[in-house]
Amino acid sequence: MKERLLQYLQCPACGGAIEIESVRQRESGEIMEGNLSCRAGGHHFPITRGIPRFASLDSVAEDKAATAANFGWQWTHFTQADERYAEQFLGWIGPVQPEFFKDKVVLEGGCGKGRHTQLAAGWGAREVIGIDLSAAVESAFAATRELENAHVVQADIYHLPFARCFDYAFSVGVLHHLPDPRGGFKSLAAKVKEGGHLSAWVYGAENNEWITRFVNPLRTSLTSRINPRALLHLSKLPTALVYLATKLVYRPLNAIGNGAVAQHLFYNDYLKAISGFGWREQHTIVFDHLVAPTAFYISRDEFAEWWNDIGARDVQISWHNKNSWRGFGRIG
Ligand SMILES: C[S@@+](CC[C@H](N)C(=O)[O-])C[C@H]1O[C@@H](n2cnc3c(N)ncnc32)[C@H](O)[C@@H]1O
Ligand SMILES: [Zn+2]
């Protein structure tokens, strides 16, 4: 933990200021082992392996812990980087562009292995703080510790340990996995300063009936319940189908005649979007779809209500890859 993270922290239990209580180990500018506390309420939070811990899987409700445990396994296994992450990320947070991050204090809700925290830091954010509930924070810390302006915190999105201090907050692929997606969205929005901005990307209900009807029953009754290592192997079969289809059919057909023929293919926009990824990344994507115990598919109307609820202005909601919704708006 870099000491200047302190200015943004606030006790998630009582809202008091957070101080360093003790330091047992420092390593190249980071507090690796120690304790934080709030003087006002007498709450204590450990720093272990360089990460301040405001929540743990033992301290949250079972449904939240089950989702985070599975994703924790995913992001500590699939730690690879891919040069296509930047383009993919910009697709999820559009219309936001890299320049938008310049000099902003940014919060990422559910950072996974930290790939987007890393990008935001590289695009000139003043500070970017990635939070996640799961063991994914270990990977995120390893991926970002060399970056002066990047911080990783273990926390629950519903109990964020920050003041209302952010110029921009974003959350990609997280809210639909929460037991109460709208509640998570509101909690994130509440940390954005008046005049600041928020981005969120969620699975769409529209055009995903084949998933909700056929894949979801399999996910909830089998694939999210088995040992992740077993799922790792089991998911190689659907990955092989996706891999062959994208490499042999979708990619070549989209490359000819401006995609005139390809546009008639099943789920073309999405499969085209992932067709440039290699085996490992496609395996990560397929595994990701099968591992989560909780996944909601959200309609445009419902998503629009979330933005209304928080009183956001200039809201832009757009249909991404014809299977998901991305939103961007101004707070206050
Ligand atoms: C599909 S992953 C997306 C990670 C990252 N945004 C990305 O796109 O690479 C969902 C992430 O949400 C995290 N998560 C789930 N429940 C959470 C909660 N209650 N608070 C914070 N993070 C949570 C999981 O641990 C997981 O890392
Ligand atoms: Zn406190």
Tab-separated table of C-alpha atoms and ligand atoms in Angstrom:
chain	number	residue	atom	x	y	z
A	1	MET	CA	0.000	0.000	0.000
A	2	LYS	CA	1.321	3.400	-1.002
A	3	GLU	CA	0.918	5.882	1.825
A	4	ARG	CA	-0.778	8.520	-0.251
A	5	LEU	CA	-3.793	6.218	-0.631
A	6	LEU	CA	-4.662	7.322	2.936
A	7	GLN	CA	-6.114	10.679	1.824
A	8	TYR	CA	-8.930	8.852	-0.003
A	9	LEU	CA	-9.761	6.252	2.641
A	10	GLN	CA	-12.682	6.417	5.006
A	11	CYS	CA	-13.813	3.797	7.493
A	12	PRO	CA	-16.554	1.650	5.858
A	13	ALA	CA	-18.035	0.971	9.301
A	14	CYS	CA	-18.354	4.494	10.730
A	15	GLY	CA	-17.090	6.962	8.116
A	16	GLY	CA	-14.138	8.026	10.310
A	17	ALA	CA	-10.735	8.991	8.921
A	18	ILE	CA	-8.254	6.142	8.446
A	19	GLU	CA	-4.767	6.255	9.923
A	20	ILE	CA	-1.758	3.996	9.879
A	21	GLU	CA	-1.688	2.168	13.182
A	22	SER	CA	1.432	0.064	12.704
A	23	VAL	CA	3.906	-0.968	10.027
A	24	ARG	CA	5.701	-4.314	10.263
A	25	GLN	CA	7.230	-4.465	6.786
A	26	ARG	CA	7.976	-1.989	3.995
A	27	GLU	CA	9.223	-2.826	0.512
A	28	SER	CA	10.123	-0.333	-2.238
A	29	GLY	CA	7.684	2.399	-1.264
A	30	GLU	CA	4.855	0.063	-0.208
A	31	ILE	CA	3.644	-0.902	3.243
A	32	MET	CA	3.515	-4.674	2.853
A	33	GLU	CA	2.406	-5.690	6.352
A	34	GLY	CA	0.749	-3.522	8.971
A	35	ASN	CA	-2.516	-2.188	10.306
A	36	LEU	CA	-4.917	0.648	9.587
A	37	SER	CA	-7.469	1.968	12.009
A	38	CYS	CA	-10.061	4.674	12.466
A	39	ARG	CA	-9.601	6.587	15.674
A	40	ALA	CA	-13.220	7.727	15.832
A	41	GLY	CA	-14.802	4.272	15.896
A	42	GLY	CA	-11.906	2.047	16.930
A	43	HIS	CA	-12.160	-0.127	13.804
A	44	HIS	CA	-9.067	-1.989	12.613
A	45	PHE	CA	-8.094	-3.191	9.146
A	46	PRO	CA	-5.015	-5.235	8.266
A	47	ILE	CA	-2.583	-4.605	5.422
A	48	THR	CA	-1.301	-7.960	4.207
A	49	ARG	CA	0.934	-8.699	1.202
A	50	GLY	CA	0.772	-4.979	0.336
A	51	ILE	CA	-3.036	-4.762	0.195
A	52	PRO	CA	-5.295	-2.981	2.690
A	53	ARG	CA	-8.128	-5.353	3.570
A	54	PHE	CA	-11.513	-3.822	4.367
A	55	ALA	CA	-13.465	-7.000	3.647
A	56	SER	CA	-12.862	-10.701	3.379
A	57	LEU	CA	-14.891	-13.590	2.068
A	58	ASP	CA	-15.513	-14.717	5.665
A	59	SER	CA	-17.104	-11.413	6.580
A	60	VAL	CA	-19.710	-11.140	3.801
A	61	ALA	CA	-22.980	-12.972	3.079
A	62	GLU	CA	-22.732	-16.429	1.546
A	63	ASP	CA	-24.030	-15.504	-1.943
A	64	LYS	CA	-21.523	-12.670	-2.287
A	65	ALA	CA	-18.697	-14.857	-0.974
A	66	ALA	CA	-19.482	-17.727	-3.381
A	67	THR	CA	-19.299	-15.437	-6.425
A	68	ALA	CA	-16.119	-13.759	-5.224
A	69	ALA	CA	-14.471	-17.096	-4.359
A	70	ASN	CA	-14.999	-18.410	-7.898
A	71	PHE	CA	-13.797	-15.203	-9.524
A	72	GLY	CA	-10.853	-15.123	-7.140
A	73	TRP	CA	-9.797	-18.495	-8.473
A	74	GLN	CA	-10.310	-17.327	-12.058
A	75	TRP	CA	-8.195	-14.195	-11.791
A	76	THR	CA	-5.361	-15.827	-9.881
A	77	HIS	CA	-5.194	-18.507	-12.581
A	78	PHE	CA	-5.768	-16.474	-15.769
A	79	THR	CA	-3.195	-13.770	-15.017
A	80	GLN	CA	-2.059	-13.293	-18.622
A	81	ALA	CA	-1.996	-9.863	-20.272
A	82	ASP	CA	-3.228	-9.277	-23.823
A	83	GLU	CA	-2.478	-6.379	-26.140
A	84	ARG	CA	-6.175	-6.265	-27.084
A	85	TYR	CA	-7.325	-5.352	-23.557
A	86	ALA	CA	-7.123	-1.609	-24.242
A	87	GLU	CA	-9.421	-1.783	-27.255
A	88	GLN	CA	-11.797	-4.124	-25.419
A	89	PHE	CA	-11.882	-1.840	-22.373
A	90	LEU	CA	-12.630	1.220	-24.525
A	91	GLY	CA	-15.499	-0.750	-26.061
A	92	TRP	CA	-16.949	-1.285	-22.586
A	93	ILE	CA	-16.607	2.306	-21.381
A	94	GLY	CA	-17.389	4.150	-24.626
A	95	PRO	CA	-17.708	7.082	-25.297
A	96	VAL	CA	-14.823	7.505	-22.828
A	97	GLN	CA	-11.412	7.778	-24.482
A	98	PRO	CA	-7.914	7.473	-22.951
A	99	GLU	CA	-7.499	11.284	-22.665
A	100	PHE	CA	-10.516	11.399	-20.352
A	101	PHE	CA	-8.477	9.766	-17.563
A	102	LYS	CA	-5.852	12.523	-17.512
A	103	ASP	CA	-5.375	13.936	-13.978
A	104	LYS	CA	-8.570	12.330	-12.666
A	105	VAL	CA	-8.956	10.449	-9.393
A	106	VAL	CA	-10.539	7.195	-10.546
A	107	LEU	CA	-12.244	4.268	-8.829
A	108	GLU	CA	-12.720	0.850	-10.421
A	109	GLY	CA	-15.484	-1.265	-8.849
A	110	GLY	CA	-14.470	-4.942	-9.127
A	111	CYS	CA	-11.007	-4.759	-10.711
A	112	GLY	CA	-10.358	-8.518	-11.068
A	113	LYS	CA	-6.723	-9.029	-12.042
A	114	GLY	CA	-6.237	-5.269	-12.441
A	115	ARG	CA	-6.006	-5.058	-16.229
A	116	HIS	CA	-8.175	-1.914	-16.392
A	117	THR	CA	-6.631	-0.297	-13.309
A	118	GLN	CA	-3.316	-0.728	-15.122
A	119	LEU	CA	-4.626	0.869	-18.324
A	120	ALA	CA	-6.230	3.807	-16.467
A	121	ALA	CA	-2.937	4.452	-14.658
A	122	GLY	CA	-1.065	4.381	-17.983
A	123	TRP	CA	-3.558	6.820	-19.519
A	124	GLY	CA	-2.585	9.481	-16.994
A	125	ALA	CA	-5.087	9.220	-14.133
A	126	ARG	CA	-3.834	11.199	-11.116
A	127	GLU	CA	-4.647	8.149	-8.999
A	128	VAL	CA	-6.603	5.028	-9.828
A	129	ILE	CA	-7.882	2.730	-7.109
A	130	GLY	CA	-9.058	-0.761	-8.029
A	131	ILE	CA	-11.193	-2.564	-5.462
A	132	ASP	CA	-12.258	-6.182	-5.461
A	133	LEU	CA	-13.738	-8.505	-2.860
A	134	SER	CA	-11.907	-11.624	-3.948
A	135	ALA	CA	-8.394	-13.050	-4.017
A	136	ALA	CA	-8.151	-11.413	-7.457
A	137	VAL	CA	-6.614	-8.472	-5.558
A	138	GLU	CA	-3.400	-10.502	-5.231
A	139	SER	CA	-3.073	-10.564	-9.045
A	140	ALA	CA	-4.175	-6.928	-9.343
A	141	PHE	CA	-1.532	-5.828	-6.823
A	142	ALA	CA	1.191	-7.771	-8.655
A	143	ALA	CA	0.117	-6.215	-11.974
A	144	THR	CA	0.055	-2.620	-10.705
A	145	ARG	CA	2.551	-2.274	-7.846
A	146	GLU	CA	5.211	-0.692	-10.075
A	147	LEU	CA	2.782	2.030	-11.157
A	148	GLU	CA	3.123	5.120	-8.952
A	149	ASN	CA	-0.505	6.176	-9.433
A	150	ALA	CA	-2.214	2.771	-9.025
A	151	HIS	CA	-3.635	1.309	-5.823
A	152	VAL	CA	-5.427	-1.948	-5.022
A	153	VAL	CA	-7.797	-2.382	-2.080
A	154	GLN	CA	-9.754	-5.438	-0.962
A	155	ALA	CA	-13.295	-4.231	-0.310
A	156	ASP	CA	-16.949	-5.008	-0.886
A	157	ILE	CA	-18.568	-2.756	-3.470
A	158	TYR	CA	-21.525	-2.313	-1.087
A	159	HIS	CA	-19.287	-0.942	1.703
A	160	LEU	CA	-16.653	1.124	-0.046
A	161	PRO	CA	-13.939	2.469	2.263
A	162	PHE	CA	-13.678	5.880	0.587
A	163	ALA	CA	-14.804	9.421	0.934
A	164	ARG	CA	-16.909	10.882	-1.876
A	165	CYS	CA	-13.766	11.931	-3.679
A	166	PHE	CA	-13.711	10.477	-7.193
A	167	ASP	CA	-13.771	12.348	-10.491
A	168	TYR	CA	-14.696	9.159	-12.298
A	169	ALA	CA	-15.770	5.636	-11.340
A	170	PHE	CA	-16.292	2.687	-13.634
A	171	SER	CA	-17.338	-0.922	-13.331
A	172	VAL	CA	-17.019	-3.484	-16.090
A	173	GLY	CA	-18.654	-6.903	-15.910
A	174	VAL	CA	-19.238	-6.821	-12.157
A	175	LEU	CA	-22.659	-5.385	-11.306
A	176	HIS	CA	-24.637	-8.177	-13.008
A	177	HIS	CA	-22.831	-10.702	-10.775
A	178	LEU	CA	-23.936	-9.039	-7.539
A	179	PRO	CA	-26.948	-10.287	-5.551
A	180	ASP	CA	-28.421	-6.763	-5.903
A	181	PRO	CA	-26.927	-5.149	-9.033
A	182	ARG	CA	-28.778	-1.860	-8.640
A	183	GLY	CA	-27.587	-1.557	-5.030
A	184	GLY	CA	-23.974	-2.071	-6.129
A	185	PHE	CA	-24.389	0.557	-8.849
A	186	LYS	CA	-25.777	3.094	-6.355
A	187	SER	CA	-23.002	2.385	-3.893
A	188	LEU	CA	-20.368	3.046	-6.563
A	189	ALA	CA	-22.144	6.201	-7.780
A	190	ALA	CA	-22.258	7.527	-4.201
A	191	LYS	CA	-18.461	7.833	-4.201
A	192	VAL	CA	-18.336	10.106	-7.254
A	193	LYS	CA	-18.059	13.837	-6.567
A	194	GLU	CA	-20.727	16.177	-7.844
A	195	GLY	CA	-19.914	16.903	-11.490
A	196	GLY	CA	-17.858	13.704	-11.785
A	197	HIS	CA	-18.661	10.836	-14.135
A	198	LEU	CA	-19.638	7.187	-13.978
A	199	SER	CA	-19.439	4.283	-16.473
A	200	ALA	CA	-20.993	0.844	-16.157
A	201	TRP	CA	-21.187	-2.131	-18.469
A	202	VAL	CA	-23.642	-4.997	-17.895
A	203	TYR	CA	-24.952	-8.087	-19.707
A	204	GLY	CA	-28.135	-7.305	-21.657
A	205	ALA	CA	-31.388	-9.226	-21.369
A	206	GLU	CA	-32.129	-8.538	-25.034
A	207	ASN	CA	-30.651	-10.897	-27.632
A	208	ASN	CA	-29.377	-13.224	-24.894
A	209	GLU	CA	-32.434	-15.466	-24.588
A	210	TRP	CA	-30.332	-18.427	-25.765
A	211	ILE	CA	-28.069	-17.882	-22.745
A	212	THR	CA	-30.835	-17.305	-20.220
A	213	ARG	CA	-32.739	-20.317	-21.523
A	214	PHE	CA	-30.002	-22.880	-22.190
A	215	VAL	CA	-26.692	-21.818	-20.623
A	216	ASN	CA	-28.002	-20.403	-17.328
A	217	PRO	CA	-29.582	-23.632	-16.068
A	218	LEU	CA	-26.277	-25.393	-16.727
A	219	ARG	CA	-24.325	-22.612	-15.017
A	220	THR	CA	-26.474	-22.444	-11.886
A	221	SER	CA	-26.916	-26.187	-11.411
A	222	LEU	CA	-23.496	-27.448	-12.515
A	223	THR	CA	-20.625	-25.315	-13.743
A	224	SER	CA	-20.613	-22.715	-10.929
A	225	ARG	CA	-20.865	-25.472	-8.313
A	226	ILE	CA	-18.036	-27.756	-9.317
A	227	ASN	CA	-14.439	-27.255	-8.309
A	228	PRO	CA	-12.943	-24.437	-10.492
A	229	ARG	CA	-10.049	-26.730	-11.460
A	230	ALA	CA	-12.540	-29.265	-12.830
A	231	LEU	CA	-14.356	-26.447	-14.650
A	232	LEU	CA	-11.029	-25.331	-16.086
A	233	HIS	CA	-10.795	-28.654	-17.912
A	234	LEU	CA	-14.501	-29.047	-18.676
A	235	SER	CA	-14.634	-25.564	-20.219
A	236	LYS	CA	-11.999	-26.549	-22.800
A	237	LEU	CA	-14.722	-28.281	-24.816
A	238	PRO	CA	-16.987	-25.222	-25.342
A	239	THR	CA	-13.830	-23.110	-25.768
A	240	ALA	CA	-12.737	-25.399	-28.616
A	241	LEU	CA	-16.101	-24.834	-30.340
A	242	VAL	CA	-15.887	-21.065	-29.915
A	243	TYR	CA	-12.241	-21.055	-31.002
A	244	LEU	CA	-12.864	-23.058	-34.169
A	245	ALA	CA	-15.972	-21.078	-35.069
A	246	THR	CA	-14.302	-17.687	-34.560
A	247	LYS	CA	-11.053	-18.601	-36.323
A	248	LEU	CA	-12.489	-20.615	-39.222
A	249	VAL	CA	-15.801	-18.893	-39.843
A	250	TYR	CA	-16.450	-15.545	-38.097
A	251	ARG	CA	-13.045	-13.938	-38.575
A	252	PRO	CA	-12.584	-14.796	-42.261
A	253	LEU	CA	-16.191	-14.003	-43.171
A	254	ASN	CA	-16.060	-10.652	-41.362
A	255	ALA	CA	-12.903	-9.792	-43.292
A	256	ILE	CA	-14.587	-10.058	-46.684
A	257	GLY	CA	-17.147	-7.836	-48.367
A	258	ASN	CA	-17.451	-5.546	-45.332
A	259	GLY	CA	-18.964	-8.429	-43.387
A	260	ALA	CA	-22.060	-8.503	-45.603
A	261	VAL	CA	-22.427	-12.277	-45.236
A	262	ALA	CA	-21.072	-12.467	-41.679
A	263	GLN	CA	-23.731	-10.103	-40.347
A	264	HIS	CA	-26.266	-12.918	-40.789
A	265	LEU	CA	-24.312	-15.300	-38.576
A	266	PHE	CA	-25.545	-16.185	-35.093
A	267	TYR	CA	-24.271	-13.723	-32.425
A	268	ASN	CA	-21.935	-12.207	-34.998
A	269	ASP	CA	-21.087	-8.893	-33.326
A	270	TYR	CA	-19.866	-10.532	-30.153
A	271	LEU	CA	-18.078	-13.483	-31.747
A	272	LYS	CA	-16.390	-11.137	-34.198
A	273	ALA	CA	-15.257	-8.970	-31.266
A	274	ILE	CA	-13.519	-11.905	-29.561
A	275	SER	CA	-12.274	-13.555	-32.759
A	276	GLY	CA	-8.875	-11.834	-32.562
A	277	PHE	CA	-8.112	-13.360	-29.162
A	278	GLY	CA	-5.981	-16.487	-28.887
A	279	TRP	CA	-6.868	-19.733	-27.139
A	280	ARG	CA	-5.979	-18.660	-23.602
A	281	GLU	CA	-8.039	-15.487	-23.684
A	282	GLN	CA	-11.012	-17.247	-25.244
A	283	HIS	CA	-10.698	-19.931	-22.567
A	284	THR	CA	-10.792	-17.173	-19.922
A	285	ILE	CA	-13.947	-15.729	-21.516
A	286	VAL	CA	-15.777	-19.066	-21.679
A	287	PHE	CA	-14.691	-19.975	-18.139
A	288	ASP	CA	-15.869	-16.535	-16.951
A	289	HIS	CA	-19.357	-17.157	-18.360
A	290	LEU	CA	-19.651	-20.524	-16.632
A	291	VAL	CA	-18.065	-19.892	-13.240
A	292	ALA	CA	-20.366	-17.301	-11.644
A	293	PRO	CA	-23.136	-18.549	-9.330
A	294	THR	CA	-25.018	-15.267	-9.862
A	295	ALA	CA	-25.553	-13.557	-13.222
A	296	PHE	CA	-28.398	-11.202	-14.121
A	297	TYR	CA	-29.270	-10.196	-17.671
A	298	ILE	CA	-30.457	-6.620	-17.566
A	299	SER	CA	-32.907	-4.944	-19.938
A	300	ARG	CA	-32.365	-1.469	-21.315
A	301	ASP	CA	-35.398	-0.181	-19.423
A	302	GLU	CA	-34.102	-1.460	-16.142
A	303	PHE	CA	-30.607	-0.122	-16.810
A	304	ALA	CA	-32.084	3.296	-17.651
A	305	GLU	CA	-33.936	3.228	-14.299
A	306	TRP	CA	-30.637	2.754	-12.449
A	307	TRP	CA	-29.324	5.976	-13.997
A	308	ASN	CA	-32.576	7.786	-13.199
A	309	ASP	CA	-32.400	6.595	-9.591
A	310	ILE	CA	-29.022	8.216	-9.035
A	311	GLY	CA	-30.146	11.447	-10.718
A	312	ALA	CA	-27.408	11.245	-13.356
A	313	ARG	CA	-27.317	13.824	-16.157
A	314	ASP	CA	-26.384	13.624	-19.821
A	315	VAL	CA	-26.736	9.852	-19.655
A	316	GLN	CA	-25.682	7.928	-22.731
A	317	ILE	CA	-26.771	4.309	-22.876
A	318	SER	CA	-25.581	2.274	-25.814
A	319	TRP	CA	-25.932	-1.255	-27.103
A	320	HIS	CA	-22.541	-2.977	-27.175
A	321	ASN	CA	-21.814	-5.959	-29.439
A	322	LYS	CA	-25.592	-6.449	-29.628
A	323	ASN	CA	-25.536	-8.290	-26.308
A	324	SER	CA	-24.842	-5.807	-23.519
A	325	TRP	CA	-25.472	-2.280	-22.238
A	326	ARG	CA	-22.939	0.357	-21.494
A	327	GLY	CA	-23.799	3.583	-19.752
A	328	PHE	CA	-22.002	6.831	-19.090
A	329	GLY	CA	-23.305	9.813	-17.196
A	330	ARG	CA	-22.559	12.805	-15.000
A	331	ILE	CA	-23.302	12.826	-11.305
A	332	GLY	CA	-25.242	15.713	-9.759
B	1	LIG	C1	-16.156	-10.880	-14.313
B	1	LIG	S1	-15.028	-10.242	-13.122
B	1	LIG	C2	-14.584	-8.689	-13.899
B	1	LIG	C3	-13.265	-8.155	-13.427
B	1	LIG	C4	-12.757	-6.892	-14.135
B	1	LIG	N1	-13.714	-5.800	-14.077
B	1	LIG	C5	-12.395	-7.206	-15.572
B	1	LIG	O1	-13.204	-6.897	-16.459
B	1	LIG	O2	-11.329	-7.755	-15.802
B	1	LIG	C6	-16.086	-9.746	-11.754
B	1	LIG	C7	-15.291	-9.260	-10.544
B	1	LIG	O3	-16.189	-8.740	-9.552
B	1	LIG	C8	-15.678	-9.073	-8.276
B	1	LIG	N2	-16.748	-8.991	-7.276
B	1	LIG	C9	-17.796	-9.827	-7.114
B	1	LIG	N3	-18.551	-9.434	-6.073
B	1	LIG	C10	-17.974	-8.309	-5.565
B	1	LIG	C11	-18.293	-7.430	-4.479
B	1	LIG	N4	-19.356	-7.630	-3.696
B	1	LIG	N5	-17.482	-6.372	-4.256
B	1	LIG	C12	-16.388	-6.161	-5.044
B	1	LIG	N6	-16.042	-6.947	-6.079
B	1	LIG	C13	-16.826	-8.020	-6.331
B	1	LIG	C14	-15.148	-10.480	-8.484
B	1	LIG	O4	-14.253	-10.874	-7.473
B	1	LIG	C15	-14.506	-10.376	-9.862
B	1	LIG	O5	-13.144	-10.040	-9.792
B	2	ZN	ZN	-14.634	3.261	12.013
